[in-house]
PDB file of C-alpha atoms in Angstrom:
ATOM      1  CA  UNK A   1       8.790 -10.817 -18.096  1.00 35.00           C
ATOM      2  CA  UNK A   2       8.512  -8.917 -14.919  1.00 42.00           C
ATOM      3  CA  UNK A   3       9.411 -11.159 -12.587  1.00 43.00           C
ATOM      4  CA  UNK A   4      12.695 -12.432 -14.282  1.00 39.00           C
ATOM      5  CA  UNK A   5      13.511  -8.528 -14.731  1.00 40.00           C
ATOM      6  CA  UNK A   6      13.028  -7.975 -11.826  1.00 45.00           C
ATOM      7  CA  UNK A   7      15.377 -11.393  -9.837  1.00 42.00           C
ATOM      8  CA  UNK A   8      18.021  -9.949 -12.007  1.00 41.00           C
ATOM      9  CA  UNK A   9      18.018  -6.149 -10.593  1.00 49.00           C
ATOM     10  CA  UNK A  10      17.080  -7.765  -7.032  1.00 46.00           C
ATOM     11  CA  UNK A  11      20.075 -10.365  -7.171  1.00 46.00           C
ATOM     12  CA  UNK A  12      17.546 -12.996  -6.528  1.00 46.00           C
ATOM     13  CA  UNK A  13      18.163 -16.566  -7.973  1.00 44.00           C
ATOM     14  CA  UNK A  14      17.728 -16.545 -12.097  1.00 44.00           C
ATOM     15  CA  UNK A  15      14.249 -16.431 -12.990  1.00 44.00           C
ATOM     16  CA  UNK A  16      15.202 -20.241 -14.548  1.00 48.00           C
ATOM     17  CA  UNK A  17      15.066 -21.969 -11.509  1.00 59.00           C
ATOM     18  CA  UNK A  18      10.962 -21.181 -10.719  1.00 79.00           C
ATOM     19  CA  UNK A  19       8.433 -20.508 -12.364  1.00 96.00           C
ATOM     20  CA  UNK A  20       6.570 -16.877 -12.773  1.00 97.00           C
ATOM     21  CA  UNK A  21       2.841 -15.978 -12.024  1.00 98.00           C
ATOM     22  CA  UNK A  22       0.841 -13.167 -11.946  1.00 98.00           C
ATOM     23  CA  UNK A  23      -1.711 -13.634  -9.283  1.00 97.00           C
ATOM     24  CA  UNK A  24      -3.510 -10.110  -9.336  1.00 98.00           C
ATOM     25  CA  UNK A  25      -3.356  -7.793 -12.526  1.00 98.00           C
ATOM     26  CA  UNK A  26      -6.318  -5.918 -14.421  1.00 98.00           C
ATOM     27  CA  UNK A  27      -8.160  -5.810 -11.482  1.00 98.00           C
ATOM     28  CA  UNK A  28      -9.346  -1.758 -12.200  1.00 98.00           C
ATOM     29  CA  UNK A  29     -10.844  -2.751 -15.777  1.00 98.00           C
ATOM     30  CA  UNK A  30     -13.987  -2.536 -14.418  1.00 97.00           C
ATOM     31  CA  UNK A  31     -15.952  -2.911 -11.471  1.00 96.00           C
ATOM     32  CA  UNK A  32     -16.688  -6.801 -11.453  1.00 97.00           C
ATOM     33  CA  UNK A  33     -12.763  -6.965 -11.836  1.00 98.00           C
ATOM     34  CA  UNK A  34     -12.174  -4.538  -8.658  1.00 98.00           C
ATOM     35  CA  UNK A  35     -14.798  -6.604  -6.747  1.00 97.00           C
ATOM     36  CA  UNK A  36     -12.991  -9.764  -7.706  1.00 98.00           C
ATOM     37  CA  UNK A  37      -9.728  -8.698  -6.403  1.00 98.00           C
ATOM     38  CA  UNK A  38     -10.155  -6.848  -4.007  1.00 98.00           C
ATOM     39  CA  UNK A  39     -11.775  -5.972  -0.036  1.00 98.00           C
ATOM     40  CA  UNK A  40     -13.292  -2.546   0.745  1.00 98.00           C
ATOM     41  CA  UNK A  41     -11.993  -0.735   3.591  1.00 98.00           C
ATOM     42  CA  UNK A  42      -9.152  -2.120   5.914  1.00 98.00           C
ATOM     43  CA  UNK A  43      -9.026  -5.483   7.180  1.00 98.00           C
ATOM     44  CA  UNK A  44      -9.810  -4.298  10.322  1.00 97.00           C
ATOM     45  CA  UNK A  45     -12.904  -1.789   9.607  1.00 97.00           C
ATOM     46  CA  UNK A  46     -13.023   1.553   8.615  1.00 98.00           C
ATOM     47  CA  UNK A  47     -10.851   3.419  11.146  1.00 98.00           C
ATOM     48  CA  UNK A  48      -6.926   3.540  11.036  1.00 98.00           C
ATOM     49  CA  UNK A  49      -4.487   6.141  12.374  1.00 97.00           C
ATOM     50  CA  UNK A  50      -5.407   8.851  10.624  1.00 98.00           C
ATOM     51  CA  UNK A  51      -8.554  11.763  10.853  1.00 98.00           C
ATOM     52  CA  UNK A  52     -10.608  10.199   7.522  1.00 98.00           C
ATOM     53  CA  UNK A  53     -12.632   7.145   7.881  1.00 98.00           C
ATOM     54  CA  UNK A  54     -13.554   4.704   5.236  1.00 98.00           C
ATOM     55  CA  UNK A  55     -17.080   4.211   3.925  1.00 96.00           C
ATOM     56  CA  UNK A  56     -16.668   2.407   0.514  1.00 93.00           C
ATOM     57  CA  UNK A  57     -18.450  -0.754  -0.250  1.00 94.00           C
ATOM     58  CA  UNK A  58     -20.283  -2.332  -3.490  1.00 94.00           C
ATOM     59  CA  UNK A  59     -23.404   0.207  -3.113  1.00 93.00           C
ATOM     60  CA  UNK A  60     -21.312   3.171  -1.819  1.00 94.00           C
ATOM     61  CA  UNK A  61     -19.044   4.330  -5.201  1.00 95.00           C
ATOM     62  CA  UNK A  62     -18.719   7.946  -3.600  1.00 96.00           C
ATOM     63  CA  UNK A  63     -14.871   7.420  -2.706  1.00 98.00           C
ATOM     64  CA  UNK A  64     -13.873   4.129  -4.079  1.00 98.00           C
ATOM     65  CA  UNK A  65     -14.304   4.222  -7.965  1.00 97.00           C
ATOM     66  CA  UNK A  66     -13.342   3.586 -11.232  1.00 97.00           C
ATOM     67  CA  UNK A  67     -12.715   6.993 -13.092  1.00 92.00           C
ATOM     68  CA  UNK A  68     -11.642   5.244 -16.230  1.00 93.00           C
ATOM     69  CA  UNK A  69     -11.020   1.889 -17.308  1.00 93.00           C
ATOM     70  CA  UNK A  70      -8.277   0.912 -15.530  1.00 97.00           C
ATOM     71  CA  UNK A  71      -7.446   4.092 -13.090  1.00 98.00           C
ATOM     72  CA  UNK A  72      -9.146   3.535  -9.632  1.00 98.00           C
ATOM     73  CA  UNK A  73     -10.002   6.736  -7.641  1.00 98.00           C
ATOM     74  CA  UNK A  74     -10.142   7.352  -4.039  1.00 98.00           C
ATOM     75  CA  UNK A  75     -11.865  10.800  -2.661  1.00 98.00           C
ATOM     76  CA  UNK A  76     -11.345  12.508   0.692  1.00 98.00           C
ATOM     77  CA  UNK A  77     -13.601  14.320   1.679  1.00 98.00           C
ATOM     78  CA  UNK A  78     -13.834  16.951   4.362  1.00 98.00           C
ATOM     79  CA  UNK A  79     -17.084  16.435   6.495  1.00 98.00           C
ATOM     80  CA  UNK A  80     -18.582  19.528   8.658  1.00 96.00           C
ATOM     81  CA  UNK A  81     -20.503  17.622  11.345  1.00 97.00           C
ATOM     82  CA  UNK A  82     -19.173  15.751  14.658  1.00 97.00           C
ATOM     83  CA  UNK A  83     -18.730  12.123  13.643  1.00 97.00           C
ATOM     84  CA  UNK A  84     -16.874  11.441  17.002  1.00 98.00           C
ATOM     85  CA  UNK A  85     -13.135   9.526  17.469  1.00 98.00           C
ATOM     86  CA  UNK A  86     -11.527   7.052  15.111  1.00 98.00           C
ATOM     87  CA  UNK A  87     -11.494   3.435  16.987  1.00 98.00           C
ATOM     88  CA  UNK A  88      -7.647   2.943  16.630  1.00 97.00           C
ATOM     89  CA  UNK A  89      -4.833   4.502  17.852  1.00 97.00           C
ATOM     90  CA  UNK A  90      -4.020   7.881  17.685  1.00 97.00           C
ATOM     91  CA  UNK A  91      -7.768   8.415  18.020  1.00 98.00           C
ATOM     92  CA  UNK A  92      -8.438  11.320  16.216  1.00 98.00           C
ATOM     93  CA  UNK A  93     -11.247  13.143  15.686  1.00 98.00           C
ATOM     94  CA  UNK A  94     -12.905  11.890  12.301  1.00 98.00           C
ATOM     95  CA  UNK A  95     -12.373  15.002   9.764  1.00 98.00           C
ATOM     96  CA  UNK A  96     -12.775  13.250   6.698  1.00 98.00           C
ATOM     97  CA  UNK A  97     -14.388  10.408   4.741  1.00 98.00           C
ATOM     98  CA  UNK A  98     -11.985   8.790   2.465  1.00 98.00           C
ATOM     99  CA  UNK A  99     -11.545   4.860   0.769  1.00 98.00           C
ATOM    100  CA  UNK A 100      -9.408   2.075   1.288  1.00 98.00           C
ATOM    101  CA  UNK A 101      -9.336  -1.429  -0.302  1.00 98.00           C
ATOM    102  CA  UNK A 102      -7.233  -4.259   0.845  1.00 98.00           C
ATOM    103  CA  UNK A 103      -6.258  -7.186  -2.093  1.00 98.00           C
ATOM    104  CA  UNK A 104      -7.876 -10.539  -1.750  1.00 98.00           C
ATOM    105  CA  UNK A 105      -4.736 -11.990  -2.629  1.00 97.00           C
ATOM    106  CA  UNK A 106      -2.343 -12.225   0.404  1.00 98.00           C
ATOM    107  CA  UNK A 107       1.778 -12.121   0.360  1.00 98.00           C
ATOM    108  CA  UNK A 108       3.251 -14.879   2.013  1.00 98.00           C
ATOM    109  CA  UNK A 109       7.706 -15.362   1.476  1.00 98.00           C
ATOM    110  CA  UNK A 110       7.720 -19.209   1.831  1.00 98.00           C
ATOM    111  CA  UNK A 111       9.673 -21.996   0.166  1.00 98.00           C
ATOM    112  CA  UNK A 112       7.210 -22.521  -1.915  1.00 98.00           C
ATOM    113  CA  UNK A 113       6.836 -18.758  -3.043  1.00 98.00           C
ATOM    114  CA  UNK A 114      10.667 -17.456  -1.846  1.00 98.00           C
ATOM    115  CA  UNK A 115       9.579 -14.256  -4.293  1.00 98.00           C
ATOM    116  CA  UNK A 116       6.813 -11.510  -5.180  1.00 98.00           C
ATOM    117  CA  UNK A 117       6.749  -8.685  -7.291  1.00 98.00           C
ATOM    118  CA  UNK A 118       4.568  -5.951  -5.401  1.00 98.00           C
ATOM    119  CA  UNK A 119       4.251  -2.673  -7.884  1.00 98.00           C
ATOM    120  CA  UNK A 120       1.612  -0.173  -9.223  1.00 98.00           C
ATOM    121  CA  UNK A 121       1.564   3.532 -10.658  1.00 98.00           C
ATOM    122  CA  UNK A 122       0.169   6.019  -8.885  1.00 98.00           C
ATOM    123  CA  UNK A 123      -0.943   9.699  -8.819  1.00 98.00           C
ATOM    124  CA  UNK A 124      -0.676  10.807  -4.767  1.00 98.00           C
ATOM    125  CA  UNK A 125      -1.465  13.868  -3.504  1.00 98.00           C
ATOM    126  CA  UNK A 126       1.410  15.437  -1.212  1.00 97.00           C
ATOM    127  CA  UNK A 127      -0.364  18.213   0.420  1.00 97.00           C
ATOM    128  CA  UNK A 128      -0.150  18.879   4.215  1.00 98.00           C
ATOM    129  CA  UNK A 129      -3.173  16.237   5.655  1.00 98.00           C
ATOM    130  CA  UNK A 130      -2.744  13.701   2.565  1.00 98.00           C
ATOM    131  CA  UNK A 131      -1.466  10.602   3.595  1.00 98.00           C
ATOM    132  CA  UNK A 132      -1.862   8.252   0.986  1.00 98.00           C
ATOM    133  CA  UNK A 133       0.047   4.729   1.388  1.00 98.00           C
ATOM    134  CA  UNK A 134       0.447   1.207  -0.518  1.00 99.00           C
ATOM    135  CA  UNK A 135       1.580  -1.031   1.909  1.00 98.00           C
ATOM    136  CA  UNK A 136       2.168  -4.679   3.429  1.00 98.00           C
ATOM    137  CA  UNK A 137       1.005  -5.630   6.650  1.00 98.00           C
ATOM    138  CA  UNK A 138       0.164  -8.775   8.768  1.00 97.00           C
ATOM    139  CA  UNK A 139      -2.586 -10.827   8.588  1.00 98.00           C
ATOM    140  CA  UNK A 140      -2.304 -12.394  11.961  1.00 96.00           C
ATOM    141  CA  UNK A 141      -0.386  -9.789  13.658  1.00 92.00           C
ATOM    142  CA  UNK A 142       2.203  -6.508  13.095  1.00 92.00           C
ATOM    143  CA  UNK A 143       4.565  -6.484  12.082  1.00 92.00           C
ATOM    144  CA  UNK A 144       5.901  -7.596   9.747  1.00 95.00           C
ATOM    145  CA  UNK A 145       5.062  -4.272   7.742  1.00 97.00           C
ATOM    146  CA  UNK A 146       6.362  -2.793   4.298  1.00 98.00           C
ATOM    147  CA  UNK A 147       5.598   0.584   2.664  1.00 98.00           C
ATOM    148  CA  UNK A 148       6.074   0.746  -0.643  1.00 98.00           C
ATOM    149  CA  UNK A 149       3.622   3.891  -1.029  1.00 98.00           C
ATOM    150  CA  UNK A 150       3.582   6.437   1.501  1.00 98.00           C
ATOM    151  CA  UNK A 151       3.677  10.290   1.268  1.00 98.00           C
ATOM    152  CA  UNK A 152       3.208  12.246   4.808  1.00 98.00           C
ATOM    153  CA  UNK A 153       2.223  15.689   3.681  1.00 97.00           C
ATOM    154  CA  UNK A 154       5.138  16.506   0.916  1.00 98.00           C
ATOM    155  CA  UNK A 155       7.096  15.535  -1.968  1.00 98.00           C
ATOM    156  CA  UNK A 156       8.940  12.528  -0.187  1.00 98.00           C
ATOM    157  CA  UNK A 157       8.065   8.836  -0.858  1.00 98.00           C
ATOM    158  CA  UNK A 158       8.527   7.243   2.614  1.00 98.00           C
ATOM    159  CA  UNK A 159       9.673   3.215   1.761  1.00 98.00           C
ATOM    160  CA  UNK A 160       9.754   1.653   4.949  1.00 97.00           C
ATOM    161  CA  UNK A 161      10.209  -1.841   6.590  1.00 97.00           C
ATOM    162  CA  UNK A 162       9.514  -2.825  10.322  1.00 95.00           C
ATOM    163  CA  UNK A 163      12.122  -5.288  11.271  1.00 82.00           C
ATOM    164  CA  UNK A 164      11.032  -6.834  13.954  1.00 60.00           C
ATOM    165  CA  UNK A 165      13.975  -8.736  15.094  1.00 57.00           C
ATOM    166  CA  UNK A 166      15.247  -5.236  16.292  1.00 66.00           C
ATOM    167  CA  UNK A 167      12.226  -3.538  16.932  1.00 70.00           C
ATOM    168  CA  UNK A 168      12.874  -0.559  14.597  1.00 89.00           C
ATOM    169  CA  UNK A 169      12.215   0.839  11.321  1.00 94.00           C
ATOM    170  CA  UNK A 170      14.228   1.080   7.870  1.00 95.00           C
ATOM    171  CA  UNK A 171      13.287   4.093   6.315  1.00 95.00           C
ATOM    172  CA  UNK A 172      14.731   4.870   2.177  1.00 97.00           C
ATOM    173  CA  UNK A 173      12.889   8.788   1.687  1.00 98.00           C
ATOM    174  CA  UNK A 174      13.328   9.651  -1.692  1.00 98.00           C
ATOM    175  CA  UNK A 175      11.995  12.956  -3.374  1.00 98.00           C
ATOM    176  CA  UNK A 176       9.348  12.850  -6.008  1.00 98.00           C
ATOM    177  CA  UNK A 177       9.368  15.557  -8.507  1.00 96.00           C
ATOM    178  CA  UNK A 178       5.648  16.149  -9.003  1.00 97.00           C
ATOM    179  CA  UNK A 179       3.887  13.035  -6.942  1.00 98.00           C
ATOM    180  CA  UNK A 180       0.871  13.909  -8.281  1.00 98.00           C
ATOM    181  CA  UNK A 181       1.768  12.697 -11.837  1.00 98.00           C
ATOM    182  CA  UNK A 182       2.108   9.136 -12.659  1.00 98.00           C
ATOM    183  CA  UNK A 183       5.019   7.554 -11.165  1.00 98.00           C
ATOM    184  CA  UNK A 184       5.880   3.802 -10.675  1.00 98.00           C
ATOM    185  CA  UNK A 185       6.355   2.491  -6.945  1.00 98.00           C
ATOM    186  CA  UNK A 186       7.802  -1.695  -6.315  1.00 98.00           C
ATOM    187  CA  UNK A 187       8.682  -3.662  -3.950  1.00 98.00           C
ATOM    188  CA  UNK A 188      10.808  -7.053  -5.287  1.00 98.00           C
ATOM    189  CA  UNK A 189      10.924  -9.589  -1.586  1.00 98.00           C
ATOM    190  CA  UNK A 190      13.324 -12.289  -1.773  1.00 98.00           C
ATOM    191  CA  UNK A 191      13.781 -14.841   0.970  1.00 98.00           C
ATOM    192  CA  UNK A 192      16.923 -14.541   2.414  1.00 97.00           C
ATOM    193  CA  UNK A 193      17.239 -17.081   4.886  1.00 97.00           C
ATOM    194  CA  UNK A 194      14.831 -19.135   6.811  1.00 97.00           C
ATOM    195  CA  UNK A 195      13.081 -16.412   8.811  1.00 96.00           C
ATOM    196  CA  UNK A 196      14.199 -12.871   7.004  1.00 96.00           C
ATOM    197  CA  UNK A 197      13.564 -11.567   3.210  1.00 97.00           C
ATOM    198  CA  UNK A 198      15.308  -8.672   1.854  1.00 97.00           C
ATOM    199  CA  UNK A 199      13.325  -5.953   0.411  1.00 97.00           C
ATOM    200  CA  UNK A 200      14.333  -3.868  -2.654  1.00 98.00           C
ATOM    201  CA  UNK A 201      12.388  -0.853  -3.562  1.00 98.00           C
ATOM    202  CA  UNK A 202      12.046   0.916  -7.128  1.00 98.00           C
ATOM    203  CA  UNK A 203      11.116   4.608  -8.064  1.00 98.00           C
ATOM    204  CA  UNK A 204       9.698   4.636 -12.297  1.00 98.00           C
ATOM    205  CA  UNK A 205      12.361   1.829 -12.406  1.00 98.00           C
ATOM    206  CA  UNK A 206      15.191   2.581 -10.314  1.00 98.00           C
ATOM    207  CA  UNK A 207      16.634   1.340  -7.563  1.00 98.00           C
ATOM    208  CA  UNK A 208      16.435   3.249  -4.097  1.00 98.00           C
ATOM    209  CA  UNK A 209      17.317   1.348  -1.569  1.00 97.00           C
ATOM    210  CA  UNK A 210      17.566  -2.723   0.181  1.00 96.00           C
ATOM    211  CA  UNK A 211      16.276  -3.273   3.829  1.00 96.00           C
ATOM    212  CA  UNK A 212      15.903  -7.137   5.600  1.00 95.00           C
ATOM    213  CA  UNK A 213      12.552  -7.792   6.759  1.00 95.00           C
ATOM    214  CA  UNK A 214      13.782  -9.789   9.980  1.00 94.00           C
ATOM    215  CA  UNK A 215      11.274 -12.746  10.370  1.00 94.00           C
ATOM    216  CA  UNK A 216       8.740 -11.991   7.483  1.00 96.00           C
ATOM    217  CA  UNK A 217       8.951 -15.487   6.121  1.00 97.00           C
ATOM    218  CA  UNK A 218       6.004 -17.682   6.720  1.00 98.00           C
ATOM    219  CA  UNK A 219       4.261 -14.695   7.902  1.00 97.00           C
ATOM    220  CA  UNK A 220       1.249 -13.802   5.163  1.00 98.00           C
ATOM    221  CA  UNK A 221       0.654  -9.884   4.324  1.00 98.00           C
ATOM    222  CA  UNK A 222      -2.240  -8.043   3.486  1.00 98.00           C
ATOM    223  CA  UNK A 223      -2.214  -5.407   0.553  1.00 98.00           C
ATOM    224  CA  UNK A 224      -3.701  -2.593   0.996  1.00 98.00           C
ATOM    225  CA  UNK A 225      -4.200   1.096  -0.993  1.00 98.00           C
ATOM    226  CA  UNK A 226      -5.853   3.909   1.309  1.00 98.00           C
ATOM    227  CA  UNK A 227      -6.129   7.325   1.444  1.00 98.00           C
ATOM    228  CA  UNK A 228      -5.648   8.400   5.193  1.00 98.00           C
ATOM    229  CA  UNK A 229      -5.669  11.813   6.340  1.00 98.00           C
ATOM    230  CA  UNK A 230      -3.759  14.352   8.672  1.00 98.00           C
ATOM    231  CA  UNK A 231      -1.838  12.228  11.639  1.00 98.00           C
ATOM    232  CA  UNK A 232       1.373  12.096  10.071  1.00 97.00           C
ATOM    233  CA  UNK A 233       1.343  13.822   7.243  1.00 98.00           C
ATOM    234  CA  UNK A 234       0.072  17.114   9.547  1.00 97.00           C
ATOM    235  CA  UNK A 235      -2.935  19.243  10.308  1.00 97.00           C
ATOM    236  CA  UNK A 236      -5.233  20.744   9.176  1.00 96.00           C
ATOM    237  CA  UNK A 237      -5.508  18.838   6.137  1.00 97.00           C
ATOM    238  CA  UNK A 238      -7.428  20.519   2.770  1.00 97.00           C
ATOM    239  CA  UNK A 239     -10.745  21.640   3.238  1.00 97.00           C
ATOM    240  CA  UNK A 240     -11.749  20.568  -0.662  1.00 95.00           C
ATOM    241  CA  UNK A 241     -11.346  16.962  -2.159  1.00 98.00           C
ATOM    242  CA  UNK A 242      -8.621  15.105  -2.366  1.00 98.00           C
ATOM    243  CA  UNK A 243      -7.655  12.288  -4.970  1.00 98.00           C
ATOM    244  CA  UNK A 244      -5.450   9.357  -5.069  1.00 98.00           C
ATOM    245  CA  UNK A 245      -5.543   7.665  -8.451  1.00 98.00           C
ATOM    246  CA  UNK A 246      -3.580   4.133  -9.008  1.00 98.00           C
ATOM    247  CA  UNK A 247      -3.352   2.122 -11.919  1.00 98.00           C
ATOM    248  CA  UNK A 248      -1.271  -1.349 -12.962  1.00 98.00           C
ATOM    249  CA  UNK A 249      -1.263  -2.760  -9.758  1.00 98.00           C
ATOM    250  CA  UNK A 250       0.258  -6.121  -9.860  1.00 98.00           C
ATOM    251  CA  UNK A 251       1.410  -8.900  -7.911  1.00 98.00           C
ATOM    252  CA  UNK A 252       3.330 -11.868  -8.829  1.00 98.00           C
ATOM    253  CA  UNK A 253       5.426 -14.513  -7.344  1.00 98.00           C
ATOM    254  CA  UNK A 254       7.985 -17.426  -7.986  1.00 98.00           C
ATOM    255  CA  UNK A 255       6.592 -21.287  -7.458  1.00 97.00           C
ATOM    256  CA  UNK A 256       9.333 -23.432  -6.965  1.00 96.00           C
TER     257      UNK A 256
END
């Protein structure tokens, strides 16, 4: 069972004293699944912090779509006419159209759920522009925040955590040899105390690295899979198409 594999690599409490659930798997079977699971675009809208923004939606399949049963595809594209400033923060001149989708199902660390199981496999481009990411982020406000996905331009795998007791980041950059086969990225949060959770993060299955999320508990987490562009992973980005492909996403948690 994943989620009593994964208490014992964590050092969480024995998988014995909760019980397991999955509360999103399958969901790229087909389209009706996707839909059920899952919110097009951000949260917030279409813009983020990168150049690309985000047009997908139930009629608009063009970069948000299911290239097999079971692998979900998101396209950038580069656009040649002036579609003016992304809305947030850098504010930088839209360059591309690309797709996010955020998961229906939030994270939340509480008593009642003290662990999750956050994972998926992925094929991420690691080109200068490509910023693809699967991530954790606040509902109600940031941080908290957790990367678990996140290439900026090359072969490293950024897996971050915004602590915001201290106002600072924990950063675990691993090398991927050849990101843009399938490789398995997972996140195992465990509450810690009554405010912080640790976070352990996996590469195909191995351990990387352990930061504390100061003052995630209680706090729920949207999860979301984009395909940004340029910002921090550099400029310019590609002038063809570029493809993020992600299959086996999965969530679970302990119920005490």
């Amino acid at each position: 069972m994943a989620g009593a594999a994964g208490a014992a690599l964590a050092g969480a409490p024995p998988a014995g004293a909760a019980a397991w659930e999955t509360v999103l798997s399958g969901s790229f079977a087909n389209r009706a699944a996707l839909e059920a699971g899952w919110h097009y675009r951000y949260p917030w809208g279409s813009d983020h912090n990168g150049s690309a923004r985000m047009y997908a939606s139930s009629s608009d399949i063009n970069h948000v779509y299911l290239e097999t049963s079971g692998v979900l595809t998101i396209k950038a594209t580069r656009i040649d006419w002036d579609e003016g400033n992304s809305s947030a923060d850098p504010y930088l001149p839209i360059r591309y159209h690309s797709g996010a989708l955020h998961a229906r199902q939030q994270v939340v660390v509480t008593d009642q759920f003290p662990n999750w199981e956050v994972k998926g496999e992925f094929q991420a481009p690691a080109t200068r522009g490509a910023w693809p990411a699967f991530w954790l982020t606040g509902v109600n406000s940031w941080p908290p925040e957790s990367d678990i996905l996140e290439f900026k331009g090359d072969n490293r795998n950024w897996f971050n955590t915004y602590r915001n007791a201290s106002g600072g980041w924990s950063n675990t950059i691993v090398s991927v040899a050849n990101p843009g086969a399938w490789h398995g990225y997972r996140a195992w949060i465990t509450k810690a105390n009554a405010t912080d959770v640790d976070i352990h993060y996996y590469l195909d299955g191995n351990w990387v690295g352990q930061h504390r999320g100061a003052n995630f508990v209680g706090r729920p987490m949207w999860l979301i899979l984009n395909l940004q562009m340029e910002g921090s992973s550099g400029s310019p980005g590609p002038a063809g198409a570029t493809y993020y492909r992600a299959r086996n996403v999965y969530i679970g948690r302990s119920r005490v």
